[in-house]
XYZ file of C-alpha atoms in Angstrom:
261
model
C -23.144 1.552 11.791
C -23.540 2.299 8.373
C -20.273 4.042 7.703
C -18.562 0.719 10.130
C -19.906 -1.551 6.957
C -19.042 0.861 4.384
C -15.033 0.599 5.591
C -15.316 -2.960 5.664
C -17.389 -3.611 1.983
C -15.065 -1.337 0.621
C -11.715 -3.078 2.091
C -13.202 -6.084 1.208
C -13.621 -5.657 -2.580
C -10.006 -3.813 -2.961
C -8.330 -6.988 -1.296
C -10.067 -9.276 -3.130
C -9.459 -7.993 -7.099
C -5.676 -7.396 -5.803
C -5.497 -11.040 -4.702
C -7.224 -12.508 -8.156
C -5.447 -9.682 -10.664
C -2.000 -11.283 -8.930
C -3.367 -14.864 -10.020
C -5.167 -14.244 -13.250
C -3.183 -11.687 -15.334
C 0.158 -10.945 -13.210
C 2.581 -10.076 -10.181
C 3.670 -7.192 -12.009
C 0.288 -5.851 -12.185
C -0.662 -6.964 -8.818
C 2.433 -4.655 -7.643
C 1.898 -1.952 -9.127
C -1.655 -1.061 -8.096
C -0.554 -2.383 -4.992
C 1.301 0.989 -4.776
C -2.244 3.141 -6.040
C -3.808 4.871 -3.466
C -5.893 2.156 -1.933
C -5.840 1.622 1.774
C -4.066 4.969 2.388
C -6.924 6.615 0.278
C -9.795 4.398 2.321
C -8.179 5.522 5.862
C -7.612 9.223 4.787
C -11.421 9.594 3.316
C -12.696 8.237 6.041
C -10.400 9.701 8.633
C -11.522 13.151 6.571
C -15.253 12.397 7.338
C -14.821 11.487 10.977
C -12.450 14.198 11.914
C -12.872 17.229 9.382
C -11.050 18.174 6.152
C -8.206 19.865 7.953
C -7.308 17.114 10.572
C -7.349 14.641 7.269
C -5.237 17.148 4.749
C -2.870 17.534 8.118
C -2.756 13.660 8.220
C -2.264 13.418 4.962
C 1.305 15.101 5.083
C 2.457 12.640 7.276
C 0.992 9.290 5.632
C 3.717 10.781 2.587
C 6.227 10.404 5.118
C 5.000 7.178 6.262
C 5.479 5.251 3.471
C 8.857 4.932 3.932
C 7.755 2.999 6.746
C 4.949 1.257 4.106
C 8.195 0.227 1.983
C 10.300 -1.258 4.772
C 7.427 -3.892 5.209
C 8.447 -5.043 1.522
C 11.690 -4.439 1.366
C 12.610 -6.779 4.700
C 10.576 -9.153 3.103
C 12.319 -9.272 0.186
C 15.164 -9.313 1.922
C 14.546 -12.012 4.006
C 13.431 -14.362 0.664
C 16.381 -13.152 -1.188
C 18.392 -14.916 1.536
C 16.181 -17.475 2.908
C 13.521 -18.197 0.511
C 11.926 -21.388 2.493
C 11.814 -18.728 5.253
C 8.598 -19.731 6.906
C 5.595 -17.082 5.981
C 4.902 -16.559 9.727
C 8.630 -15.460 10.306
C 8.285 -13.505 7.437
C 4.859 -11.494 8.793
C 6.620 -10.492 12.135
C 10.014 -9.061 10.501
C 7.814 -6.661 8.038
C 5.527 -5.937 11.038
C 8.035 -4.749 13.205
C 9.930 -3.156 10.621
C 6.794 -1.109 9.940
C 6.526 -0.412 13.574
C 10.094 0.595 13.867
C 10.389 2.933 11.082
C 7.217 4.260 11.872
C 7.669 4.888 15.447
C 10.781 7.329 14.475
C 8.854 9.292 11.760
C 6.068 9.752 13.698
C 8.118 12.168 16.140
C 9.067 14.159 13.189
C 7.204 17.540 12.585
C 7.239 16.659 8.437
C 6.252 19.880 6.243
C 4.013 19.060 2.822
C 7.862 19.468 0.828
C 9.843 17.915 3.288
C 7.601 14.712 3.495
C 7.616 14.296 -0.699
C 11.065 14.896 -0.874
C 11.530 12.305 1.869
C 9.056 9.486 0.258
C 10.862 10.333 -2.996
C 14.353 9.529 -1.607
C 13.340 6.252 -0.380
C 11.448 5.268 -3.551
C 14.207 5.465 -5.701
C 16.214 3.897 -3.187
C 13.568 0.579 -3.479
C 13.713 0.813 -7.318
C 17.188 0.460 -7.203
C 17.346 -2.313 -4.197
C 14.274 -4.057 -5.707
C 15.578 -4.772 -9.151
C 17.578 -7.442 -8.284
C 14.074 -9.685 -7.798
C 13.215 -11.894 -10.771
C 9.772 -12.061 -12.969
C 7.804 -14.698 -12.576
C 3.954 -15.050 -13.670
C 1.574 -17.574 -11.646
C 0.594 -20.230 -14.489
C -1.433 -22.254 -12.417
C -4.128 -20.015 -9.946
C -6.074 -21.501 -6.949
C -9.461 -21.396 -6.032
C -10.777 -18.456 -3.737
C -11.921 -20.206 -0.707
C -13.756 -18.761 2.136
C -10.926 -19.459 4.336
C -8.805 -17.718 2.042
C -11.157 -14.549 1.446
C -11.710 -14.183 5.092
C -7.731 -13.884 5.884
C -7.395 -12.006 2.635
C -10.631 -9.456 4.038
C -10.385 -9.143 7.480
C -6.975 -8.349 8.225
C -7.092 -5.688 5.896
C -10.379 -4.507 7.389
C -9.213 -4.723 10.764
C -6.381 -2.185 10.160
C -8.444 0.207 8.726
C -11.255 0.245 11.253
C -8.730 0.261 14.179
C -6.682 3.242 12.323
C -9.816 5.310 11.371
C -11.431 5.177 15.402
C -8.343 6.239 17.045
C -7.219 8.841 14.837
C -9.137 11.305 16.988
C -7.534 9.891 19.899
C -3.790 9.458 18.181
C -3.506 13.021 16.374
C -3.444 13.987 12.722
C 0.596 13.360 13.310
C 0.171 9.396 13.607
C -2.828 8.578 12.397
C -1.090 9.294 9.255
C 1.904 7.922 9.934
C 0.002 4.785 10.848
C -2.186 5.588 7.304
C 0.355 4.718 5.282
C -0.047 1.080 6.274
C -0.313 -1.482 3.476
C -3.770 -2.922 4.827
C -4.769 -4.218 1.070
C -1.570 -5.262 0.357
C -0.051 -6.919 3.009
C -2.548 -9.309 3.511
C -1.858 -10.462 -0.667
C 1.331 -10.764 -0.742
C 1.075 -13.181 2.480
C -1.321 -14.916 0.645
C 0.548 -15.170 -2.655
C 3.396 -16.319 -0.421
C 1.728 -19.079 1.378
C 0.143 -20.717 -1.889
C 2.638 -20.448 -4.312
C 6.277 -19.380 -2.808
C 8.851 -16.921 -2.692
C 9.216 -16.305 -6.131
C 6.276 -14.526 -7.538
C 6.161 -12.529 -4.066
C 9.541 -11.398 -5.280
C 8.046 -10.751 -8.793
C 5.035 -8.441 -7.034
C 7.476 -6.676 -4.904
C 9.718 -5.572 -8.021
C 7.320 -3.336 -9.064
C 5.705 -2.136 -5.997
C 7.442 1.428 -5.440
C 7.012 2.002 -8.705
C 3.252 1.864 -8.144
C 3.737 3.383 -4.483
C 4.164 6.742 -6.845
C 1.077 6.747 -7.511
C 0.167 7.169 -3.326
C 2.727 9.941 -3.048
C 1.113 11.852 -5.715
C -2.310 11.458 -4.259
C -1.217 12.298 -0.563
C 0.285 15.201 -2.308
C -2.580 16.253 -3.494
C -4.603 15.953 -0.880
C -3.029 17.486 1.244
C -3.438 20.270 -1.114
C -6.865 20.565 -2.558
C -8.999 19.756 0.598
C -8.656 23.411 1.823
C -10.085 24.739 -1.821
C -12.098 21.938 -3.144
C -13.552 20.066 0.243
C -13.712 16.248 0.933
C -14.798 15.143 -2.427
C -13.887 16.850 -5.390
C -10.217 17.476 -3.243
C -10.718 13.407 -3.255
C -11.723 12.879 -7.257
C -8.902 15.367 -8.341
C -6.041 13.556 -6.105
C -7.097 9.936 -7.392
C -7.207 11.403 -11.191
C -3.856 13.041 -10.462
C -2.533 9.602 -9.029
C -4.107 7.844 -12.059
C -2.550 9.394 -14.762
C 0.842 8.935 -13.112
C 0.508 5.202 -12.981
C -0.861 4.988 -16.621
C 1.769 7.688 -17.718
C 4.472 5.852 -16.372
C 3.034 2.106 -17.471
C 3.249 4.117 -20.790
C 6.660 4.951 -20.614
C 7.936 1.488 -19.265
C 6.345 -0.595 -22.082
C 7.614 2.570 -25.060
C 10.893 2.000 -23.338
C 10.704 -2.301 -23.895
C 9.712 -1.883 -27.851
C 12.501 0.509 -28.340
């Protein structure tokens, strides 16, 4: 019972600052620690817990390969904005669903290795950079207030996915449990959010910059995969969210040298 809360307070608090840093300081911001090691990291820690360092480093490999399926989400709903953007947010929800579903379905029949998988996730990153430029910036100006109703949606969506993910990954296989993994569960449930309240643009805005940020989870999966063996659960778990850390702030770095110059 007490690890059952601990997935859910922990869920909880990630979706909510995501939800207010996309209202008080920006989209861009709000996409790209959309893309840090969040809800893959909760499901993987806890998944490592549960199941055993090896089952989770295993799982690990293939949440890096399931991100591409974690970026088809975003990119059919970008799509679908770019061409319809009074495309009702409902419509919207089951397109990125079963894309995620879809893609996921096909990589979780592959046998990924640890270089395979990266070079994989890579590939498709750069692919969203490119396709993902073409959405505008836009900062929210006026911010609403966070309701109950819309905590709860915000919460226990995200919540749900990783409690249903972490008690069946015995049951599923290191293979697509972290397929499934790479699920946006604090994400998703934002952008929706951001969507129904204020529109397609600044959805847009947050996507630009999400694979970008999704880096950041490749690097820690990386990792992880990696140091459990050597380090165990923990310090394999501080080292790959440093790791992923000073890629987002290196590359935040670079960006904002690159605008002055």
């Amino acid at each position: 019972m007490t690890l059952f809360l601990l997935k859910i307070i922990v869920t909880v608090a990630i979706v909510l600052a995501l939800s207010i840093i996309a209202e008080r300081v920006s989209p861009k911001w709000a996409g790209l620690l959309g893309g840090y090691p969040l809800s893959v990291a909760i499901v993987l820690i806890f998944i490592g817990i549960q199941e055993g360092e090896a089952f989770a480093a295993e799982s690990a490999i293939h949440t890096l390969a399931g991100l591409a399926a974690n970026l088809s989400i975003f990119a059919t709903y970008g799509l679908m904005l770019t061409l319809r953007p009074n495309l009702h947010w409902l419509v919207c929800i089951m397109l990125g669903l079963t894309s995620f579903f879809a893609v996921g379905s096909l990589l979780g029949q592959i046998d990924f290795t640890l270089i395979s998988a990266f070079a994989f996730i890579v590939s498709a990153i750069l692919v969203c950079i490119f396709g993902f430029k073409q959405f505008a910036e836009i900062k929210i100006t006026k911010a609403v207030k966070l309701s109950f109703r819309v905590a709860f949606v915000r919460a226990a969506s995200a919540s749900f996915v990783v409690l249903a993910i972490t008690g069946l990954a015995k049951q599923l296989g290191p293979q697509m449990a972290g397929v499934l993994a790479s699920f946006p569960a604090t994400v998703f449930p934002m952008i929706v959010i951001v969507h129904v309240t204020y529109g397609a643009a600044p959805v847009l805005a947050t996507l630009k910059h999400f694979p970008i940020g999704l880096g950041a989870t490749s690097i820690f999966c990386l990792v992880y995969a990696l140091a459990l063996a050597p380090y165990g659960l923990f310090l394999g778990t501080v080292i790959s969210f440093g790791v992923a850390t000073v890629y987002l702030l290196g590359f935040s770095a670079i960006q904002q040298k690159m605008r002055r110059s």
